[in-house]
């Protein structure tokens, strides 16, 4: 690893600057956060306001209280001298060249001669930023373009100038990759770099096409969203999320710096309706109204009728084309001849052609462009991966049949696509049209790229497993990686085959946004509607048997979750001998929200975890209460510290800041084996009836006093209490691990027979909303 930074200064405490400071502090590095001198008695008020943004519980920029303690606040009038011992000074002020240049002069007067200086600009060319700098400072200057929110968005565009020292670039890349967890993409000094150049163009294409073709916001977002592998906000929802006024500024800014002949100009014209909306304060989510209005969670959401410019009740777009495309792929979209298919083809054909036309201007490498879009815009596939999915030859043929220009680089992938496997290597076509093996920095491996070059040992719709480096790698790949009997069957087979073949170990991991959002609720509802309680019990018992077999295997087992690991997904995590998780993972048992209890070993395991926790080791009743409260409330951990506090991880588990380093770290952990921690699950002598009665009284009081708990919450909570306390048994009654597993299933079946549980399942599956009944 290249030498790290001991102290970092961030100047500009707006959304981006504060976010950068927060992520540096999360990495364990001391940070100085400065802004302008504030009015009134607090000269650091502007920096303090930025710090408070990091504490937003809806999107916390800090992973722990300790991280927050690493940030010191100040202002550029009184505290610039403190830059003297900073290794890196990151500028994140307003996008004005004169302001930035003035600031760089001040930095030069006080900063160490070896300090690296960077800008977070996304629009101003680096050659203009360094124009009046001395040569010695130009060699230490670069652009580090983060994406918002900094903690969660994975992309960092790193841009060096003609005179930037290669060692400076290496230090920044190493630190931002390994400690800040960023997917670092090196960019040329071109307008908009990579992600915004293509991403804003795609958004504008979708916006103008929807306006011209008369698609409602709901219709356009249903197509330009999940069916294309783009976040569900779509185009109008994304405009609201970012801010309609801010997006208008971004578009104008790009239009001023792009060359006259760039296709972007055809999509950048102002739309009178949006001009009126900005004047009326209808700028999106920050004002509570834009193209959408109201709260999507409580059902009061409205949508703007663009003809009348009034808001109407929101109704989901029930488009069979969108649903079919999610299952069958994007080709289903562009082959459709309705207005929705024509909309999809126009947006995709323009966007993908534009991306291809920018090679080699912005990059010689399709991988860099694809990574930028996936990491910076959360696209499931980058433009060249989309072209491969659609069939490059089919896209070229259709463009030619329509008399449209075909970029030269698009023709390079016409025969075999841009990505293909040769031997056991995944490779990519470069700017010269030559195939070469895809390589990434040492330690950075994506399991999807590894598995693409292999044949699965077993493959099913919901999951597959592969043999790689003498390790069985289980990959879930259903929608949201929801688990069903097929998923667990593949996992169980992998466990048996590792044992039978004498392989080194088992890894459960995937590249999807989420490890697993839990058991497929549709499967549970089907059992309930058929009143097939025997079938449901067998399903639960098979789930339990699989995770116990995995946990008790005599070989290393590593679970590597990223994104959401909820419900049944987290029950798999709980039974790993070692967990290597992503720093931003969200983990927890949330089954009570749909009227059931964790029954894949989750209740059992959380009870044992709390008996081992420092807060409860000598107090079994306290452990029972902790397990009851946290499981009943469906608490989730959003950071490593929280996970440890909530007994969700053990002291041999570890995390990676960069999720692209999880695979290598996990395989290395299997090969090493020394951090594999066995499970001791002895008989627990539970407190029984007295504590069970206390828990039921607490539930009743919480329901009656302030209505926090609904009637069915009390019913579900009572079953959680029954499991965690032992229920109506004498104090000191012994419960084996199997007894607790059996208790989980009994409570689950009891709740599955309740009409209120079925109503919750129906609401979640049919409307996407939790039901409070």
PDB file of N, CA, C and O in Angstrom, residues 191-202 205 254 258-259 261-265 267 347-359 361-362 369 383-384 387 399 404-405 407 409-410:
ATOM      1  N   UNK A 191     -14.216  17.738 -20.842  1.00  0.00           N
ATOM      2  CA  UNK A 191     -15.424  18.290 -20.203  1.00  0.00           C
ATOM      3  C   UNK A 191     -16.319  17.198 -19.612  1.00  0.00           C
ATOM      4  O   UNK A 191     -16.671  16.231 -20.283  1.00  0.00           O
ATOM      5  N   UNK A 192     -16.682  17.357 -18.330  1.00  0.00           N
ATOM      6  CA  UNK A 192     -17.587  16.420 -17.683  1.00  0.00           C
ATOM      7  C   UNK A 192     -16.954  15.096 -17.337  1.00  0.00           C
ATOM      8  O   UNK A 192     -17.632  14.216 -16.797  1.00  0.00           O
ATOM      9  N   UNK A 193     -15.674  14.912 -17.662  1.00  0.00           N
ATOM     10  CA  UNK A 193     -14.955  13.660 -17.416  1.00  0.00           C
ATOM     11  C   UNK A 193     -15.732  12.487 -18.024  1.00  0.00           C
ATOM     12  O   UNK A 193     -16.138  12.570 -19.177  1.00  0.00           O
ATOM     13  N   UNK A 194     -15.986  11.414 -17.257  1.00  0.00           N
ATOM     14  CA  UNK A 194     -16.664  10.253 -17.840  1.00  0.00           C
ATOM     15  C   UNK A 194     -18.137  10.169 -17.456  1.00  0.00           C
ATOM     16  O   UNK A 194     -19.027  10.197 -18.305  1.00  0.00           O
ATOM     17  N   UNK A 195     -18.413  10.049 -16.164  1.00  0.00           N
ATOM     18  CA  UNK A 195     -19.773   9.728 -15.722  1.00  0.00           C
ATOM     19  C   UNK A 195     -20.772  10.817 -16.073  1.00  0.00           C
ATOM     20  O   UNK A 195     -21.843  10.539 -16.630  1.00  0.00           O
ATOM     21  N   UNK A 196     -20.466  12.060 -15.743  1.00  0.00           N
ATOM     22  CA  UNK A 196     -21.429  13.130 -16.027  1.00  0.00           C
ATOM     23  C   UNK A 196     -21.569  13.389 -17.524  1.00  0.00           C
ATOM     24  O   UNK A 196     -22.651  13.763 -17.994  1.00  0.00           O
ATOM     25  N   UNK A 197     -20.491  13.197 -18.269  1.00  0.00           N
ATOM     26  CA  UNK A 197     -20.555  13.421 -19.723  1.00  0.00           C
ATOM     27  C   UNK A 197     -21.624  12.512 -20.329  1.00  0.00           C
ATOM     28  O   UNK A 197     -22.429  12.932 -21.157  1.00  0.00           O
ATOM     29  N   UNK A 198     -21.627  11.246 -19.928  1.00  0.00           N
ATOM     30  CA  UNK A 198     -22.579  10.285 -20.488  1.00  0.00           C
ATOM     31  C   UNK A 198     -23.886  10.277 -19.695  1.00  0.00           C
ATOM     32  O   UNK A 198     -24.970  10.228 -20.272  1.00  0.00           O
ATOM     33  N   UNK A 199     -23.779  10.343 -18.366  1.00  0.00           N
ATOM     34  CA  UNK A 199     -24.981  10.248 -17.532  1.00  0.00           C
ATOM     35  C   UNK A 199     -25.949  11.381 -17.745  1.00  0.00           C
ATOM     36  O   UNK A 199     -27.161  11.180 -17.894  1.00  0.00           O
ATOM     37  N   UNK A 200     -25.450  12.621 -17.777  1.00  0.00           N
ATOM     38  CA  UNK A 200     -26.339  13.771 -17.984  1.00  0.00           C
ATOM     39  C   UNK A 200     -26.921  13.727 -19.388  1.00  0.00           C
ATOM     40  O   UNK A 200     -28.100  14.050 -19.599  1.00  0.00           O
ATOM     41  N   UNK A 201     -26.110  13.301 -20.358  1.00  0.00           N
ATOM     42  CA  UNK A 201     -26.631  13.161 -21.716  1.00  0.00           C
ATOM     43  C   UNK A 201     -27.793  12.162 -21.753  1.00  0.00           C
ATOM     44  O   UNK A 201     -28.845  12.427 -22.368  1.00  0.00           O
ATOM     45  N   UNK A 202     -27.638  11.011 -21.092  1.00  0.00           N
ATOM     46  CA  UNK A 202     -28.705  10.000 -21.069  1.00  0.00           C
ATOM     47  C   UNK A 202     -29.976  10.553 -20.425  1.00  0.00           C
ATOM     48  O   UNK A 202     -31.097  10.337 -20.921  1.00  0.00           O
ATOM     49  N   UNK A 205     -31.623  12.978 -22.826  1.00  0.00           N
ATOM     50  CA  UNK A 205     -32.292  12.250 -23.914  1.00  0.00           C
ATOM     51  C   UNK A 205     -33.643  11.732 -23.458  1.00  0.00           C
ATOM     52  O   UNK A 205     -34.653  11.846 -24.167  1.00  0.00           O
ATOM     53  N   UNK A 254     -22.499  22.207 -18.603  1.00  0.00           N
ATOM     54  CA  UNK A 254     -21.922  21.290 -19.579  1.00  0.00           C
ATOM     55  C   UNK A 254     -22.019  21.873 -20.991  1.00  0.00           C
ATOM     56  O   UNK A 254     -21.090  21.747 -21.796  1.00  0.00           O
ATOM     57  N   UNK A 258     -18.724  22.104 -23.620  1.00  0.00           N
ATOM     58  CA  UNK A 258     -18.614  21.078 -24.661  1.00  0.00           C
ATOM     59  C   UNK A 258     -18.434  21.742 -26.033  1.00  0.00           C
ATOM     60  O   UNK A 258     -18.956  22.836 -26.278  1.00  0.00           O
ATOM     61  N   UNK A 259     -17.726  21.096 -26.922  1.00  0.00           N
ATOM     62  CA  UNK A 259     -17.488  21.694 -28.255  1.00  0.00           C
ATOM     63  C   UNK A 259     -18.796  21.872 -29.015  1.00  0.00           C
ATOM     64  O   UNK A 259     -19.773  21.148 -28.792  1.00  0.00           O
ATOM     65  N   UNK A 261     -20.030  21.016 -31.874  1.00  0.00           N
ATOM     66  CA  UNK A 261     -20.652  19.921 -32.602  1.00  0.00           C
ATOM     67  C   UNK A 261     -21.078  18.751 -31.746  1.00  0.00           C
ATOM     68  O   UNK A 261     -21.555  17.728 -32.269  1.00  0.00           O
ATOM     69  N   UNK A 262     -20.950  18.858 -30.433  1.00  0.00           N
ATOM     70  CA  UNK A 262     -21.280  17.725 -29.572  1.00  0.00           C
ATOM     71  C   UNK A 262     -22.785  17.458 -29.579  1.00  0.00           C
ATOM     72  O   UNK A 262     -23.592  18.396 -29.480  1.00  0.00           O
ATOM     73  N   UNK A 263     -23.203  16.185 -29.673  1.00  0.00           N
ATOM     74  CA  UNK A 263     -24.642  15.844 -29.684  1.00  0.00           C
ATOM     75  C   UNK A 263     -25.387  16.308 -28.441  1.00  0.00           C
ATOM     76  O   UNK A 263     -26.624  16.398 -28.455  1.00  0.00           O
ATOM     77  N   UNK A 264     -24.653  16.595 -27.355  1.00  0.00           N
ATOM     78  CA  UNK A 264     -25.307  17.046 -26.126  1.00  0.00           C
ATOM     79  C   UNK A 264     -26.145  18.287 -26.365  1.00  0.00           C
ATOM     80  O   UNK A 264     -27.215  18.451 -25.750  1.00  0.00           O
ATOM     81  N   UNK A 265     -25.703  19.163 -27.254  1.00  0.00           N
ATOM     82  CA  UNK A 265     -26.403  20.437 -27.446  1.00  0.00           C
ATOM     83  C   UNK A 265     -27.839  20.227 -27.942  1.00  0.00           C
ATOM     84  O   UNK A 265     -28.726  21.029 -27.631  1.00  0.00           O
ATOM     85  N   UNK A 267     -29.802  18.090 -26.916  1.00  0.00           N
ATOM     86  CA  UNK A 267     -30.633  17.630 -25.801  1.00  0.00           C
ATOM     87  C   UNK A 267     -30.591  18.586 -24.615  1.00  0.00           C
ATOM     88  O   UNK A 267     -31.092  18.246 -23.538  1.00  0.00           O
ATOM     89  N   UNK A 347     -33.860   6.514 -26.551  1.00  0.00           N
ATOM     90  CA  UNK A 347     -32.958   6.878 -25.463  1.00  0.00           C
ATOM     91  C   UNK A 347     -31.713   5.999 -25.485  1.00  0.00           C
ATOM     92  O   UNK A 347     -30.576   6.494 -25.396  1.00  0.00           O
ATOM     93  N   UNK A 348     -31.906   4.690 -25.600  1.00  0.00           N
ATOM     94  CA  UNK A 348     -30.764   3.779 -25.569  1.00  0.00           C
ATOM     95  C   UNK A 348     -29.862   3.960 -26.782  1.00  0.00           C
ATOM     96  O   UNK A 348     -28.633   3.999 -26.650  1.00  0.00           O
ATOM     97  N   UNK A 349     -30.453   4.059 -27.962  1.00  0.00           N
ATOM     98  CA  UNK A 349     -29.616   4.159 -29.163  1.00  0.00           C
ATOM     99  C   UNK A 349     -28.782   5.431 -29.146  1.00  0.00           C
ATOM    100  O   UNK A 349     -27.600   5.428 -29.514  1.00  0.00           O
ATOM    101  N   UNK A 350     -29.367   6.532 -28.707  1.00  0.00           N
ATOM    102  CA  UNK A 350     -28.612   7.779 -28.633  1.00  0.00           C
ATOM    103  C   UNK A 350     -27.516   7.694 -27.568  1.00  0.00           C
ATOM    104  O   UNK A 350     -26.360   8.092 -27.803  1.00  0.00           O
ATOM    105  N   UNK A 351     -27.875   7.186 -26.390  1.00  0.00           N
ATOM    106  CA  UNK A 351     -26.910   7.126 -25.289  1.00  0.00           C
ATOM    107  C   UNK A 351     -25.745   6.203 -25.613  1.00  0.00           C
ATOM    108  O   UNK A 351     -24.572   6.556 -25.395  1.00  0.00           O
ATOM    109  N   UNK A 352     -26.044   5.019 -26.133  1.00  0.00           N
ATOM    110  CA  UNK A 352     -24.981   4.052 -26.405  1.00  0.00           C
ATOM    111  C   UNK A 352     -24.111   4.503 -27.572  1.00  0.00           C
ATOM    112  O   UNK A 352     -22.891   4.307 -27.560  1.00  0.00           O
ATOM    113  N   UNK A 353     -24.724   5.110 -28.583  1.00  0.00           N
ATOM    114  CA  UNK A 353     -23.931   5.648 -29.685  1.00  0.00           C
ATOM    115  C   UNK A 353     -23.027   6.782 -29.203  1.00  0.00           C
ATOM    116  O   UNK A 353     -21.866   6.899 -29.616  1.00  0.00           O
ATOM    117  N   UNK A 354     -23.573   7.621 -28.328  1.00  0.00           N
ATOM    118  CA  UNK A 354     -22.777   8.730 -27.791  1.00  0.00           C
ATOM    119  C   UNK A 354     -21.565   8.206 -27.022  1.00  0.00           C
ATOM    120  O   UNK A 354     -20.440   8.696 -27.193  1.00  0.00           O
ATOM    121  N   UNK A 355     -21.800   7.201 -26.163  1.00  0.00           N
ATOM    122  CA  UNK A 355     -20.688   6.627 -25.393  1.00  0.00           C
ATOM    123  C   UNK A 355     -19.614   6.087 -26.327  1.00  0.00           C
ATOM    124  O   UNK A 355     -18.414   6.316 -26.114  1.00  0.00           O
ATOM    125  N   UNK A 356     -20.039   5.369 -27.377  1.00  0.00           N
ATOM    126  CA  UNK A 356     -19.064   4.806 -28.323  1.00  0.00           C
ATOM    127  C   UNK A 356     -18.325   5.909 -29.077  1.00  0.00           C
ATOM    128  O   UNK A 356     -17.131   5.773 -29.373  1.00  0.00           O
ATOM    129  N   UNK A 357     -19.016   7.007 -29.355  1.00  0.00           N
ATOM    130  CA  UNK A 357     -18.381   8.095 -30.119  1.00  0.00           C
ATOM    131  C   UNK A 357     -17.304   8.810 -29.313  1.00  0.00           C
ATOM    132  O   UNK A 357     -16.466   9.511 -29.872  1.00  0.00           O
ATOM    133  N   UNK A 358     -17.332   8.639 -27.994  1.00  0.00           N
ATOM    134  CA  UNK A 358     -16.381   9.332 -27.127  1.00  0.00           C
ATOM    135  C   UNK A 358     -15.090   8.548 -26.914  1.00  0.00           C
ATOM    136  O   UNK A 358     -14.196   9.001 -26.186  1.00  0.00           O
ATOM    137  N   UNK A 359     -15.007   7.372 -27.511  1.00  0.00           N
ATOM    138  CA  UNK A 359     -13.753   6.605 -27.505  1.00  0.00           C
ATOM    139  C   UNK A 359     -13.015   6.938 -28.803  1.00  0.00           C
ATOM    140  O   UNK A 359     -13.592   6.804 -29.880  1.00  0.00           O
ATOM    141  N   UNK A 361     -11.761   9.806 -27.228  1.00  0.00           N
ATOM    142  CA  UNK A 361     -11.635  11.168 -26.697  1.00  0.00           C
ATOM    143  C   UNK A 361     -11.537  11.179 -25.181  1.00  0.00           C
ATOM    144  O   UNK A 361     -10.667  11.844 -24.606  1.00  0.00           O
ATOM    145  N   UNK A 362     -12.453  10.453 -24.528  1.00  0.00           N
ATOM    146  CA  UNK A 362     -12.459  10.497 -23.067  1.00  0.00           C
ATOM    147  C   UNK A 362     -11.772   9.285 -22.447  1.00  0.00           C
ATOM    148  O   UNK A 362     -11.389   9.322 -21.280  1.00  0.00           O
ATOM    149  N   UNK A 369     -15.252   3.447 -18.825  1.00  0.00           N
ATOM    150  CA  UNK A 369     -16.548   4.100 -19.042  1.00  0.00           C
ATOM    151  C   UNK A 369     -17.656   3.303 -18.375  1.00  0.00           C
ATOM    152  O   UNK A 369     -18.527   3.863 -17.698  1.00  0.00           O
ATOM    153  N   UNK A 383     -22.471   1.273 -20.562  1.00  0.00           N
ATOM    154  CA  UNK A 383     -22.937   1.354 -21.949  1.00  0.00           C
ATOM    155  C   UNK A 383     -22.477   0.198 -22.833  1.00  0.00           C
ATOM    156  O   UNK A 383     -23.250  -0.316 -23.650  1.00  0.00           O
ATOM    157  N   UNK A 384     -21.236  -0.225 -22.674  1.00  0.00           N
ATOM    158  CA  UNK A 384     -20.727  -1.281 -23.561  1.00  0.00           C
ATOM    159  C   UNK A 384     -21.233  -2.660 -23.127  1.00  0.00           C
ATOM    160  O   UNK A 384     -21.410  -3.552 -23.963  1.00  0.00           O
ATOM    161  N   UNK A 387     -24.616  -2.714 -24.674  1.00  0.00           N
ATOM    162  CA  UNK A 387     -24.517  -3.057 -26.104  1.00  0.00           C
ATOM    163  C   UNK A 387     -24.354  -4.553 -26.293  1.00  0.00           C
ATOM    164  O   UNK A 387     -24.978  -5.163 -27.173  1.00  0.00           O
ATOM    165  N   UNK A 399     -29.243   0.880 -36.573  1.00  0.00           N
ATOM    166  CA  UNK A 399     -28.800   2.258 -36.804  1.00  0.00           C
ATOM    167  C   UNK A 399     -28.585   2.509 -38.295  1.00  0.00           C
ATOM    168  O   UNK A 399     -28.990   3.550 -38.829  1.00  0.00           O
ATOM    169  N   UNK A 404     -28.684   6.321 -39.691  1.00  0.00           N
ATOM    170  CA  UNK A 404     -28.016   7.103 -38.659  1.00  0.00           C
ATOM    171  C   UNK A 404     -26.519   6.812 -38.641  1.00  0.00           C
ATOM    172  O   UNK A 404     -26.066   5.746 -39.075  1.00  0.00           O
ATOM    173  N   UNK A 405     -25.788   7.750 -38.107  1.00  0.00           N
ATOM    174  CA  UNK A 405     -24.340   7.605 -38.031  1.00  0.00           C
ATOM    175  C   UNK A 405     -23.967   6.501 -37.044  1.00  0.00           C
ATOM    176  O   UNK A 405     -24.553   6.395 -35.962  1.00  0.00           O
ATOM    177  N   UNK A 407     -20.846   5.248 -34.864  1.00  0.00           N
ATOM    178  CA  UNK A 407     -19.483   5.585 -34.432  1.00  0.00           C
ATOM    179  C   UNK A 407     -18.500   4.474 -34.775  1.00  0.00           C
ATOM    180  O   UNK A 407     -18.837   3.282 -34.724  1.00  0.00           O
ATOM    181  N   UNK A 409     -15.989   3.234 -33.169  1.00  0.00           N
ATOM    182  CA  UNK A 409     -15.679   2.240 -32.133  1.00  0.00           C
ATOM    183  C   UNK A 409     -16.810   1.237 -31.958  1.00  0.00           C
ATOM    184  O   UNK A 409     -16.586   0.117 -31.503  1.00  0.00           O
ATOM    185  N   UNK A 410     -18.031   1.616 -32.295  1.00  0.00           N
ATOM    186  CA  UNK A 410     -19.145   0.682 -32.211  1.00  0.00           C
ATOM    187  C   UNK A 410     -18.921  -0.498 -33.158  1.00  0.00           C
ATOM    188  O   UNK A 410     -19.279  -1.641 -32.846  1.00  0.00           O
TER     189      UNK A 410
END
